[in-house]
Coordinates of C-alpha atoms and ligand atoms in Angstrom, one line a residue:
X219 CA 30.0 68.5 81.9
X220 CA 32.4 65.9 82.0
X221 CA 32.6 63.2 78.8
X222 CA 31.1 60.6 80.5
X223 CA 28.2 62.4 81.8
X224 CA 26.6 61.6 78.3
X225 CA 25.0 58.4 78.3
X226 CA 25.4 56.3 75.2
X227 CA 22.3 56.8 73.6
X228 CA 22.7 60.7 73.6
X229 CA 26.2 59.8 72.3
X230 CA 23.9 58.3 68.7
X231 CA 24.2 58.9 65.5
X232 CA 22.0 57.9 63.1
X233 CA 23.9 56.1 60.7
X234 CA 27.1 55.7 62.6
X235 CA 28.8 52.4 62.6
X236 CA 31.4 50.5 65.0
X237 CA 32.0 47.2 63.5
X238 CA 30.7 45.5 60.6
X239 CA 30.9 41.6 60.7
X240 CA 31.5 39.9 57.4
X241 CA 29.2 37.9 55.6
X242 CA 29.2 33.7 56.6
X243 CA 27.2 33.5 53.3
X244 CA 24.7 31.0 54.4
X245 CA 21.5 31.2 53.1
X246 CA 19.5 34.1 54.8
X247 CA 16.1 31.7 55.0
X248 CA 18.3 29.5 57.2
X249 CA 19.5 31.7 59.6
X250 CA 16.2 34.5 60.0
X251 CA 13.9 34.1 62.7
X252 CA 10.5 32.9 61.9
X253 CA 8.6 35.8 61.3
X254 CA 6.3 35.2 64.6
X255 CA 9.6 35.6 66.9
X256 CA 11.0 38.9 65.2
X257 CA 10.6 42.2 66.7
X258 CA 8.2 44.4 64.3
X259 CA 10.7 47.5 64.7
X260 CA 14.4 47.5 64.9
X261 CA 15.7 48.0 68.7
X262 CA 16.7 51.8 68.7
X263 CA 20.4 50.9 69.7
X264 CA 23.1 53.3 70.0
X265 CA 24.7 53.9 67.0
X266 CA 28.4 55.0 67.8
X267 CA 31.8 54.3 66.9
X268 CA 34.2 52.1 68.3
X269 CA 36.2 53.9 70.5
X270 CA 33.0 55.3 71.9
X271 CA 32.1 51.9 72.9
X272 CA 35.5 51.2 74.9
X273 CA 35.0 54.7 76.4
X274 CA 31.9 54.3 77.5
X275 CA 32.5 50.6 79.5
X276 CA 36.3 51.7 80.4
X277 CA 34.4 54.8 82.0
X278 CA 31.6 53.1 83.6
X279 CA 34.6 50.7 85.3
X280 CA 36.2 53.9 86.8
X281 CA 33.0 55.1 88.1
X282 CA 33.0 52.6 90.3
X283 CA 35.5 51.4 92.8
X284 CA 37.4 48.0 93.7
X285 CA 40.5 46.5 95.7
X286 CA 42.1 46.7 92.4
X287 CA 41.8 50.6 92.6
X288 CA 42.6 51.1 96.0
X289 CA 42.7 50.5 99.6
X290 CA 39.1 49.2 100.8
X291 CA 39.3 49.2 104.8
X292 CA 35.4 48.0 104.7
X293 CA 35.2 46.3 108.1
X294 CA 33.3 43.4 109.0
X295 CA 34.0 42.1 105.3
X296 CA 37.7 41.3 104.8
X297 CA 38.6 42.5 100.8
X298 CA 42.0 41.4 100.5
X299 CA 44.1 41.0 97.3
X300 CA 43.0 38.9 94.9
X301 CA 45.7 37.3 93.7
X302 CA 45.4 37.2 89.7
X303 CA 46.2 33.5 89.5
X304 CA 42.8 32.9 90.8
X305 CA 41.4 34.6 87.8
X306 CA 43.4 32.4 85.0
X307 CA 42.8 29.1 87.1
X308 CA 38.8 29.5 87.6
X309 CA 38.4 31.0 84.0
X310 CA 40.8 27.8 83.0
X311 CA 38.2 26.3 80.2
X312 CA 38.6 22.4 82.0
X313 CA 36.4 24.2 85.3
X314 CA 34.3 27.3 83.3
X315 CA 32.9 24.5 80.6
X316 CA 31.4 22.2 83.6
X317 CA 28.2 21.3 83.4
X318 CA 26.3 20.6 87.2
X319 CA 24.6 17.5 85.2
X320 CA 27.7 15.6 83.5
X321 CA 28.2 12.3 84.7
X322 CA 30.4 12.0 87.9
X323 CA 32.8 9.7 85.9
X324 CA 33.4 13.5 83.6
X325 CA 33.9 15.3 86.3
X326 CA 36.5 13.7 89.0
X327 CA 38.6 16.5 88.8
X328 CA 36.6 18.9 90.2
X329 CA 34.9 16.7 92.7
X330 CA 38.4 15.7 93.7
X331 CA 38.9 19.7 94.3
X332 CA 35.9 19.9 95.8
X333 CA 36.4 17.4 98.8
X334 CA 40.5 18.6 98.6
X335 CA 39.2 22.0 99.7
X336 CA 36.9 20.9 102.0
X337 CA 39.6 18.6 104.1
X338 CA 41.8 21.6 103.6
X339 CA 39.1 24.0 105.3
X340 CA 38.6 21.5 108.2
X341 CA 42.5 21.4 108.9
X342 CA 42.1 25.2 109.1
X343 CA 38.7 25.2 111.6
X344 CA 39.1 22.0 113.8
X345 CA 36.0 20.9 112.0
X346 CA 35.3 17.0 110.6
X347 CA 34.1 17.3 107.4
X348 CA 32.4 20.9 105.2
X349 CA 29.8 20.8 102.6
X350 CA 30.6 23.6 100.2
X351 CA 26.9 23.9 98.8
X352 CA 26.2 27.3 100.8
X353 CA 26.1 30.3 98.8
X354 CA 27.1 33.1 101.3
X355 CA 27.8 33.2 104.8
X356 CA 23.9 34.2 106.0
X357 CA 22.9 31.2 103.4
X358 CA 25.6 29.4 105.7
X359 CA 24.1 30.4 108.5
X360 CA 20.8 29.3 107.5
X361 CA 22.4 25.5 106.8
X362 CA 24.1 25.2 110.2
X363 CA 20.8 26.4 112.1
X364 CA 19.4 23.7 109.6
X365 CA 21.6 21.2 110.4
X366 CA 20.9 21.9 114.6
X367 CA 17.3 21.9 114.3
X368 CA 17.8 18.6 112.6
X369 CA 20.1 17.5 115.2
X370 CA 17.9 18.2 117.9
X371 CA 14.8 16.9 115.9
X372 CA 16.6 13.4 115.3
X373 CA 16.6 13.2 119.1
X374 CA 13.1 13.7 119.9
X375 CA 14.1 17.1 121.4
X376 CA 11.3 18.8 120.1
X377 CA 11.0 21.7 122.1
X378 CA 14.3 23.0 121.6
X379 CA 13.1 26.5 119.2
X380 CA 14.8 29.3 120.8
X381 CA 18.4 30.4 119.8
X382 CA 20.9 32.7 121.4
X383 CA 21.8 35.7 119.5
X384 CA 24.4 38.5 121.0
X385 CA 23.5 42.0 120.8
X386 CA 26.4 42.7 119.1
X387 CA 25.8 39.8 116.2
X388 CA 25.9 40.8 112.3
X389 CA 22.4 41.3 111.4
X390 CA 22.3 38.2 109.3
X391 CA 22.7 35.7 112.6
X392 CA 19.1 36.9 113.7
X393 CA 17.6 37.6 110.3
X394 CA 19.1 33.4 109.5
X395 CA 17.9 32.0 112.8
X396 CA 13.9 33.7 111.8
X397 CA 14.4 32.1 108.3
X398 CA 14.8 29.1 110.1
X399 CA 11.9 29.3 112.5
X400 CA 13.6 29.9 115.7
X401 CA 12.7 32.5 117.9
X402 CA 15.6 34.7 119.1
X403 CA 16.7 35.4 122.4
X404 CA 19.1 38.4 122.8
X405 CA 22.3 38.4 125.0
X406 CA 24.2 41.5 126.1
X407 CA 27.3 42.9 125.8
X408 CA 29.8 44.2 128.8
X409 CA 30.5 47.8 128.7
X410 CA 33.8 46.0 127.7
X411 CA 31.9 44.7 124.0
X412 CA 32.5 41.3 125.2
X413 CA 29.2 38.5 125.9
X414 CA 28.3 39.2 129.7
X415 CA 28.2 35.6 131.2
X416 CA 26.3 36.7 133.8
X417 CA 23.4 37.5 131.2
X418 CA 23.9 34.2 129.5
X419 CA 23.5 31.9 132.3
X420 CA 19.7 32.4 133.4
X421 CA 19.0 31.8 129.7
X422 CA 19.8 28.5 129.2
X423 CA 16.9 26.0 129.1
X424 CA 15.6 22.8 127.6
X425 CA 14.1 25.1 125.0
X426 CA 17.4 26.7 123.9
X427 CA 18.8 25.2 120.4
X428 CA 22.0 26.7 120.8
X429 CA 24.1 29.8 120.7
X430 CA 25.6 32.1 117.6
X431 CA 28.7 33.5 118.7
X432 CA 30.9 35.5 116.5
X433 CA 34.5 35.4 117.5
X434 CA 36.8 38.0 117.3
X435 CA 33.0 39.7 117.7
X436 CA 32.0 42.3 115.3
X437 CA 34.0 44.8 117.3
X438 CA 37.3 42.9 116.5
X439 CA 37.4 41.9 120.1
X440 CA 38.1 38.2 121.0
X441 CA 35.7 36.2 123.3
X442 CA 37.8 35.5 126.0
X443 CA 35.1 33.4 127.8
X444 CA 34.4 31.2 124.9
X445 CA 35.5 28.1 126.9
X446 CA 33.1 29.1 129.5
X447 CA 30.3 30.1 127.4
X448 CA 30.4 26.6 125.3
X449 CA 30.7 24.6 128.9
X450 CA 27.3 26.5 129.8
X451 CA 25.6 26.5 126.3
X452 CA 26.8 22.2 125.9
X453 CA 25.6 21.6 129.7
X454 CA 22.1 22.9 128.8
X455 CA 21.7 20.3 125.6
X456 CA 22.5 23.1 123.5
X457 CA 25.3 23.9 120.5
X458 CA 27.5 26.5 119.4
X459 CA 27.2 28.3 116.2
X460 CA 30.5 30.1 115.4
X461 CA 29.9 32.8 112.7
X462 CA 33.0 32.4 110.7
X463 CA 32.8 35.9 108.7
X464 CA 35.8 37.3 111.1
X465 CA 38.1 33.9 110.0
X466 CA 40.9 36.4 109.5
X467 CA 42.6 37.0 112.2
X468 CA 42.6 33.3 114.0
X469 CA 43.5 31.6 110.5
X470 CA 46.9 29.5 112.2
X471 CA 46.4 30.8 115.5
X472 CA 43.2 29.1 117.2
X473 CA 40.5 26.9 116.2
X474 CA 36.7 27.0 116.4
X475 CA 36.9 23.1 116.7
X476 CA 38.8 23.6 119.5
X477 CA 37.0 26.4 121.0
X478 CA 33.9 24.0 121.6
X479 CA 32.1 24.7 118.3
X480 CA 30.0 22.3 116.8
X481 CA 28.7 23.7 113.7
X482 CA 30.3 26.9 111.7
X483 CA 30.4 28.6 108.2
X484 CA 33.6 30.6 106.8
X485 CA 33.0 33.4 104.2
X486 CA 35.7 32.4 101.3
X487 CA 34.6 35.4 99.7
X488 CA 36.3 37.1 102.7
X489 CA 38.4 35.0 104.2
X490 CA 39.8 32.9 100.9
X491 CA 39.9 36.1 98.9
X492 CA 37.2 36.9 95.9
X493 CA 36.2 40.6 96.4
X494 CA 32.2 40.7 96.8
X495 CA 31.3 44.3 96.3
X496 CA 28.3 44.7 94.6
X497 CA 26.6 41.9 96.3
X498 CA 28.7 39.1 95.4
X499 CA 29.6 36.1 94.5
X500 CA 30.0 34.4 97.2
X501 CA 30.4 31.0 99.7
X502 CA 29.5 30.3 102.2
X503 CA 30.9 26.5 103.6
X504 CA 29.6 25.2 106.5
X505 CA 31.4 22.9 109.2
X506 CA 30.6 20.4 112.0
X507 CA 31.8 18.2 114.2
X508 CA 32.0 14.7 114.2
X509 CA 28.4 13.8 115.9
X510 CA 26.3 16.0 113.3
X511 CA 28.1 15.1 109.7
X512 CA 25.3 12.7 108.8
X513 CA 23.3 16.2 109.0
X514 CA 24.9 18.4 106.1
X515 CA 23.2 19.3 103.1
X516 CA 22.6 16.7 100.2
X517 CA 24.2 16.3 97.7
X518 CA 28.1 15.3 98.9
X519 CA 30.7 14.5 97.2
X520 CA 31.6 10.5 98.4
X521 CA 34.3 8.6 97.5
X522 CA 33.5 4.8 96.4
X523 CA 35.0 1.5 97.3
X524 CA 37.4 1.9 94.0
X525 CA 38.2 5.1 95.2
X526 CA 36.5 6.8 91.9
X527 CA 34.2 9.9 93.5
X528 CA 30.4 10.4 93.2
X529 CA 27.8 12.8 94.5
X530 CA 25.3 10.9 96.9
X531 CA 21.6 12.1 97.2
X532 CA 19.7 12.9 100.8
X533 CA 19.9 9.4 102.7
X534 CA 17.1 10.5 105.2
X535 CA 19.5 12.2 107.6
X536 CA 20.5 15.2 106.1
X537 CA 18.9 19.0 107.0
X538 CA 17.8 19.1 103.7
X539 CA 19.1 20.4 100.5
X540 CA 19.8 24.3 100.2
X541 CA 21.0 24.7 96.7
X542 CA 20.6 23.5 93.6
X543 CA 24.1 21.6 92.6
X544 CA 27.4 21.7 95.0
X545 CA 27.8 25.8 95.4
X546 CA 29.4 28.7 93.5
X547 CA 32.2 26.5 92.2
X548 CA 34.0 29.6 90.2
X549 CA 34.7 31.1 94.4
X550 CA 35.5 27.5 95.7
X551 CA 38.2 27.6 92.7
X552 CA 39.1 31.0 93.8
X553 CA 39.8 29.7 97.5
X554 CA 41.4 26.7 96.9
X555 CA 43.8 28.2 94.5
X556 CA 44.6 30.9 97.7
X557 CA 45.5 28.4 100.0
X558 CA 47.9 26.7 97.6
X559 CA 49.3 29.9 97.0
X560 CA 49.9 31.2 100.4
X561 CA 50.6 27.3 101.6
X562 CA 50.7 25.2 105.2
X563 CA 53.6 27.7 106.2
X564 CA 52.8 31.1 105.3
X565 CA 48.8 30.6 106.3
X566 CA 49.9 30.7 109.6
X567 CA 50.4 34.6 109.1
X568 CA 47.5 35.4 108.1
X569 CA 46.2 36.1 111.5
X570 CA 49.0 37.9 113.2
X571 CA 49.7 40.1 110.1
X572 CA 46.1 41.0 109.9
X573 CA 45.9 41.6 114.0
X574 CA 49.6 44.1 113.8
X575 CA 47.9 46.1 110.9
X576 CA 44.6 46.6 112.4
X577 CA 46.2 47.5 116.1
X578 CA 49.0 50.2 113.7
X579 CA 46.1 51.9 112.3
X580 CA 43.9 52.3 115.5
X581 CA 47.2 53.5 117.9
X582 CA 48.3 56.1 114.8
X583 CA 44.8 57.8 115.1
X584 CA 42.9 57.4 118.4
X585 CA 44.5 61.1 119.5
X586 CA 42.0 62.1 116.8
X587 CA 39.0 59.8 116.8
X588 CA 37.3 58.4 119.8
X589 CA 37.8 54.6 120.8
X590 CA 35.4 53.2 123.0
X591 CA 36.7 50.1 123.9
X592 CA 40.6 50.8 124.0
X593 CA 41.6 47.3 124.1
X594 CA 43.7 45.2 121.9
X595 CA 41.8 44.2 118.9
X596 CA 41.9 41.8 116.3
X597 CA 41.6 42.6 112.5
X598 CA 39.3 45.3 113.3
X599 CA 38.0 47.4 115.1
X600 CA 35.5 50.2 116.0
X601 CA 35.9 54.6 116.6
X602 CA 33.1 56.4 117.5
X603 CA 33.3 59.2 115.7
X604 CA 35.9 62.1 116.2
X605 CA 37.6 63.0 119.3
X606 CA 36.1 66.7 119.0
X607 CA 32.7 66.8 117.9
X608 CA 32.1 70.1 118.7
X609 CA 31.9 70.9 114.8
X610 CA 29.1 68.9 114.2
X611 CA 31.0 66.9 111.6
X612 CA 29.9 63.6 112.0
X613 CA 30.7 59.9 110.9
X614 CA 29.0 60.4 107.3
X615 CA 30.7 63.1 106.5
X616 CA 34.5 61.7 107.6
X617 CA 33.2 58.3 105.2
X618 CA 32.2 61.1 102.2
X619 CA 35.6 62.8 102.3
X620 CA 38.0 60.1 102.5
X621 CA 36.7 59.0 98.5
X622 CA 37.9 62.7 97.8
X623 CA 41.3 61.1 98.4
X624 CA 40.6 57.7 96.6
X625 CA 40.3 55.9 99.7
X626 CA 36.6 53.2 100.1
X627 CA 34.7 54.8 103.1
X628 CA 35.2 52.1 105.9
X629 CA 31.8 50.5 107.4
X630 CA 29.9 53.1 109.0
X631 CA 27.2 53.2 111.5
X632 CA 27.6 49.6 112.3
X633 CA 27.5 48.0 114.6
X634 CA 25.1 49.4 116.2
X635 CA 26.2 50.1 119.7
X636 CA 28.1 53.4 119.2
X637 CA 26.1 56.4 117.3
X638 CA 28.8 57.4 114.8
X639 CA 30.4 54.4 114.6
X640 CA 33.3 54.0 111.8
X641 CA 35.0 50.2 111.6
X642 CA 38.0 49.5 109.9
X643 CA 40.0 46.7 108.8
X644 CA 43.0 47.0 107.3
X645 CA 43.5 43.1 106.1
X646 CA 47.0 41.5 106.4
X647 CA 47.6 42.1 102.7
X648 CA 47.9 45.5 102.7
X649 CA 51.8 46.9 102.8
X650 CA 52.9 49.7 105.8
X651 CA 53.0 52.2 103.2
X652 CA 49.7 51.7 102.1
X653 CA 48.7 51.9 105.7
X654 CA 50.7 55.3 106.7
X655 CA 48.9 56.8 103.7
X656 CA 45.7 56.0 105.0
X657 CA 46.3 57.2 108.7
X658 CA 47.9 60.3 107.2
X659 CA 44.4 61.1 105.3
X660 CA 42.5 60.1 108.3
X661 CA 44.5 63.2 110.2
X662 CA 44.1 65.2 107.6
X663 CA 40.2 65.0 107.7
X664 CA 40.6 65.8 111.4
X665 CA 42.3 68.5 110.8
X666 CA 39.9 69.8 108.3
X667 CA 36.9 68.9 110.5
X668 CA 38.1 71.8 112.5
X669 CA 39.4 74.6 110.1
X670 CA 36.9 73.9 107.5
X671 CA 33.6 71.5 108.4
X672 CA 31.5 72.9 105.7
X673 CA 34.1 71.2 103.0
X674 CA 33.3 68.4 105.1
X675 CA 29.5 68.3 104.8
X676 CA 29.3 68.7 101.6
X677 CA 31.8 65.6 100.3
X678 CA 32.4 64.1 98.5
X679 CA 33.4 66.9 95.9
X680 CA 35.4 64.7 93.3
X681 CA 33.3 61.4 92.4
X682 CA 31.3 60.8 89.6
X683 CA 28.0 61.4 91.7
X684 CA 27.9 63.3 94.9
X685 CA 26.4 63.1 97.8
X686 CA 23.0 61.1 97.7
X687 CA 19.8 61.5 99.4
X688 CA 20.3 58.1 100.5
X689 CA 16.9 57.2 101.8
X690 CA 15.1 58.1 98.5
X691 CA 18.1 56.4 96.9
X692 CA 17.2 53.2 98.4
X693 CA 13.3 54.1 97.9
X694 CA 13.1 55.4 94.7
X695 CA 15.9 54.4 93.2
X696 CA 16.4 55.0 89.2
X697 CA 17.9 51.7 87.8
X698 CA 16.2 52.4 83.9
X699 CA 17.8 55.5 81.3
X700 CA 14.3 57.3 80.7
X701 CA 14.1 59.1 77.0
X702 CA 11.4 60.1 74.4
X703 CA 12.2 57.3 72.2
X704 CA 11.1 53.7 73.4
X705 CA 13.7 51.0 73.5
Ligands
PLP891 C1 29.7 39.3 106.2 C2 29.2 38.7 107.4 C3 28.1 37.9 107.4 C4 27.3 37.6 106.2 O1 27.9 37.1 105.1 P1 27.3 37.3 103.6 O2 28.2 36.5 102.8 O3 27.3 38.7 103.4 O4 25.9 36.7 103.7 C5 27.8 37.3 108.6 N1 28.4 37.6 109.8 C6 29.5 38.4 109.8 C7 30.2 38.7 111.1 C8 29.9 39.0 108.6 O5 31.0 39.9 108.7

């Protein structure tokens, strides 16, 4: 049994002390709670000692794993280094003291950063003008789909309710586009993993709202037909929803602006930096052209005729409002800070470092795993398992045994048009040797898929917690320490 298998409360002692605070020698009547607030009995906390405090947080951190621990190839989600100046500048106490309700003429500063970021995300997109409000990218999702319905609405085009979704979309773009009340209609994929045009064309109707496209798609392969597909989808009365989650790769190269997109939403929680395991924090900004910036959220940040900044209310055109104040300001510090960091210059690399790492990786080990779409790709891309499957090792069980060697599993059976599907993305800020180290492990498991499987299928062997029943893990899962004493 390992040290931190005990749980702090089996760690107890009666009597056992960590810290004692000195007296402040106020009077005790002035600082008890009234005796109808207080608890009857004592909380039975654990009583330990100080260093078995730190050990038992310092342990819990290493039971869990983070870019700052190792390599995290995690497709479809972009967790780059984070540089540590974003830390000191979003905890600075001028931003972490804000209050959403302080008067505007309190708070210039920020609302100054605020629009700064958004004209510097709009230089990066093509787009005119972001609101920032959005939480996450499928909350971002939800705006822009807001923000078309609205547009159409404000025409009279009432019977435009049906959006285009490809088959090979994150599951957010349909699960957004239902939360908004539009009915989805699917597109397919080539055998290639690009949109089939020819699938695309017969859809396109007076009742079609628009089209989501993701672009490189969420096989890391760029939409070569995009100029096409927007002609067809703007022709019909409909507009193009560019899912900005796979930012990465274009960042300096290509615009969605200039691709024909009229509304879009960038992840700066993957994208921007801010690592979001765990479910977040995150935001999600959202874009548009020039014709539909009287539809973004409410409130925005305006500037005034002395050039002093304050946030405006819904004038009667906006979609609506989808969150309380102006977004997840500690990410949008977090971003900003990145692209001053990195600068005009060096933000042009983004892209092309991310696309040479991603295309390394895949080339060092498609002799051992099989690559359905052997194309060029951008920051990611997708093997279907391995080359021989004839040990029955499957994509799970690859995932399981790279954390033996300290590595994050990449994403795994997603998306969904391979069985064993494993995507990885390097991102650009990962060094060569980082990278070799990585393909070397993936070669190794190979290797071991064929002299030993069973090691294999029964990873990982070295974490904390082994391998899970996942489905009663996500069923029944235990979230609450359960003892004889009540806490
Ligand atoms: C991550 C991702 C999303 C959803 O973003 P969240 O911030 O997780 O809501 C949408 N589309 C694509 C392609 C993504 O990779």
């Amino acid at each position: 049994m390992k040290y931190y298998d005990k749980l702090i409360f089996e760690l107890s002692k009666e009597g056992r002390c960590g810290y004692s605070l000195p007296s402040n020698g106020w009077d005790a009547s002035l600082t008890e709670l009234p005796a109808g607030l207080a608890r009857a009995k004592e909380p039975a906390l654990p009583q330990v000692s100080e260093p078995d405090v730190v050990r038992h947080y310092t342990n819990l951190s290493q039971m869990n794993f983070g870019v700052d621990s190792g390599f995290y190839p995690l497709g479809s989600c972009t967790m780059k280094y984070n540089p540590k100046i974003n830390e000191e500048i979003s905890a600075h106490p001028g931003f972490a003291g804000l209050h959403p309700l302080q008067p505007a003429s309190t708070v210039q500063g920020a609302l100054r950063l605020y629009r700064d970021l958004s004209h510097a995300l709009s230089a990066i997109t093509g787009m005119a003008e972001f609101t920032l409000n959005p939480f996450a990218g499928a909350h971002g999702e939800l705006t822009g789909l807001m923000v078309i319905r609205r547009y159409h609405m404000s025409r009279g085009d009432s019977r435009r309710t049906r959006i285009i979704v490809p088959d090979s979309a994150h599951g957010t773009n349909p699960a957004s586009a239902a939360v908004c009340g539009l009915e989805i209609v699917v597109v397919k994929s080539k055998e290639n993993g690009l949109v089939d045009v020819d699938d695309l064309r017969p859809l396109l109707d007076d009742t079609i709202a628009g089209i989501m496209m993701t672009n490189p798609n969420t096989l890391g392969l760029f939409e070569k037909d995009i100029k096409e597909i927007a002609a067809l989808v703007h022709e019909c009365g409909g507009l193009l929803y560019y899912d900005g989650a796979n930012m990465n790769p274009l960042m300096g190269v290509v615009r969605p602006g200039d691709m024909g997109f009229d509304v879009m939403h960038l992840n700066l929680h993957k994208t921007f930096s801010t690592p979001h395991g765990g479910g977040g924090p995150g935001a999600g900004p959202v874009g548009v052209a020039a014709h539909l910036v009287q539809h973004l959220p409410a409130p925005k940040v305006m500037e005034a005729e002395d050039g002093s900044l304050y946030v405006a209310g819904d004038d009667g055109q906006a979609c609506g409002r989808i969150s309380g104040f102006m977004g997840n300001f500690g990410v949008l510090l977090r971003a900003y800070t990145y692209i001053l960091m990195i600068g005009r210059q060096n933000i042009r690399m983004v892209g092309p470092l991310s696309v040479l790492g991603a295309n390394y990786v895949k080339e060092s080990l498609r002799d051992c795993f099989r690559l359905p779409v052997p194309t060029v790709c951008k920051h990611e891309f997708v093997f279907d398992g391995l080359l021989d499957q004839s040990t029955g090792v499957t994509t799970l069980d690859v995932a399981k045994r790279l954390l033996d060697y300290g590595f994050h599993a990449p994403t795994i059976y997603f998306p969904l048009l391979f069985h064993q599907a494993i995507m990885i993305e390097p991102t650009e800020t990962e060094s060569k040797e980082t990278l070799d180290c990585f393909i070397n492990m993936m070669r190794h498991i190979a290797a071991e898929a064929l002299s030993d499987p069973d090691t294999l299928k029964t990873a990982p062997h070295t974490t904390p917690v082994r391998r899970l029943d996942e489905t009663t893990a996500a069923r029944q899962p235990v979230l609450r320490y359960h003892s004889e004493t009540s806490f």
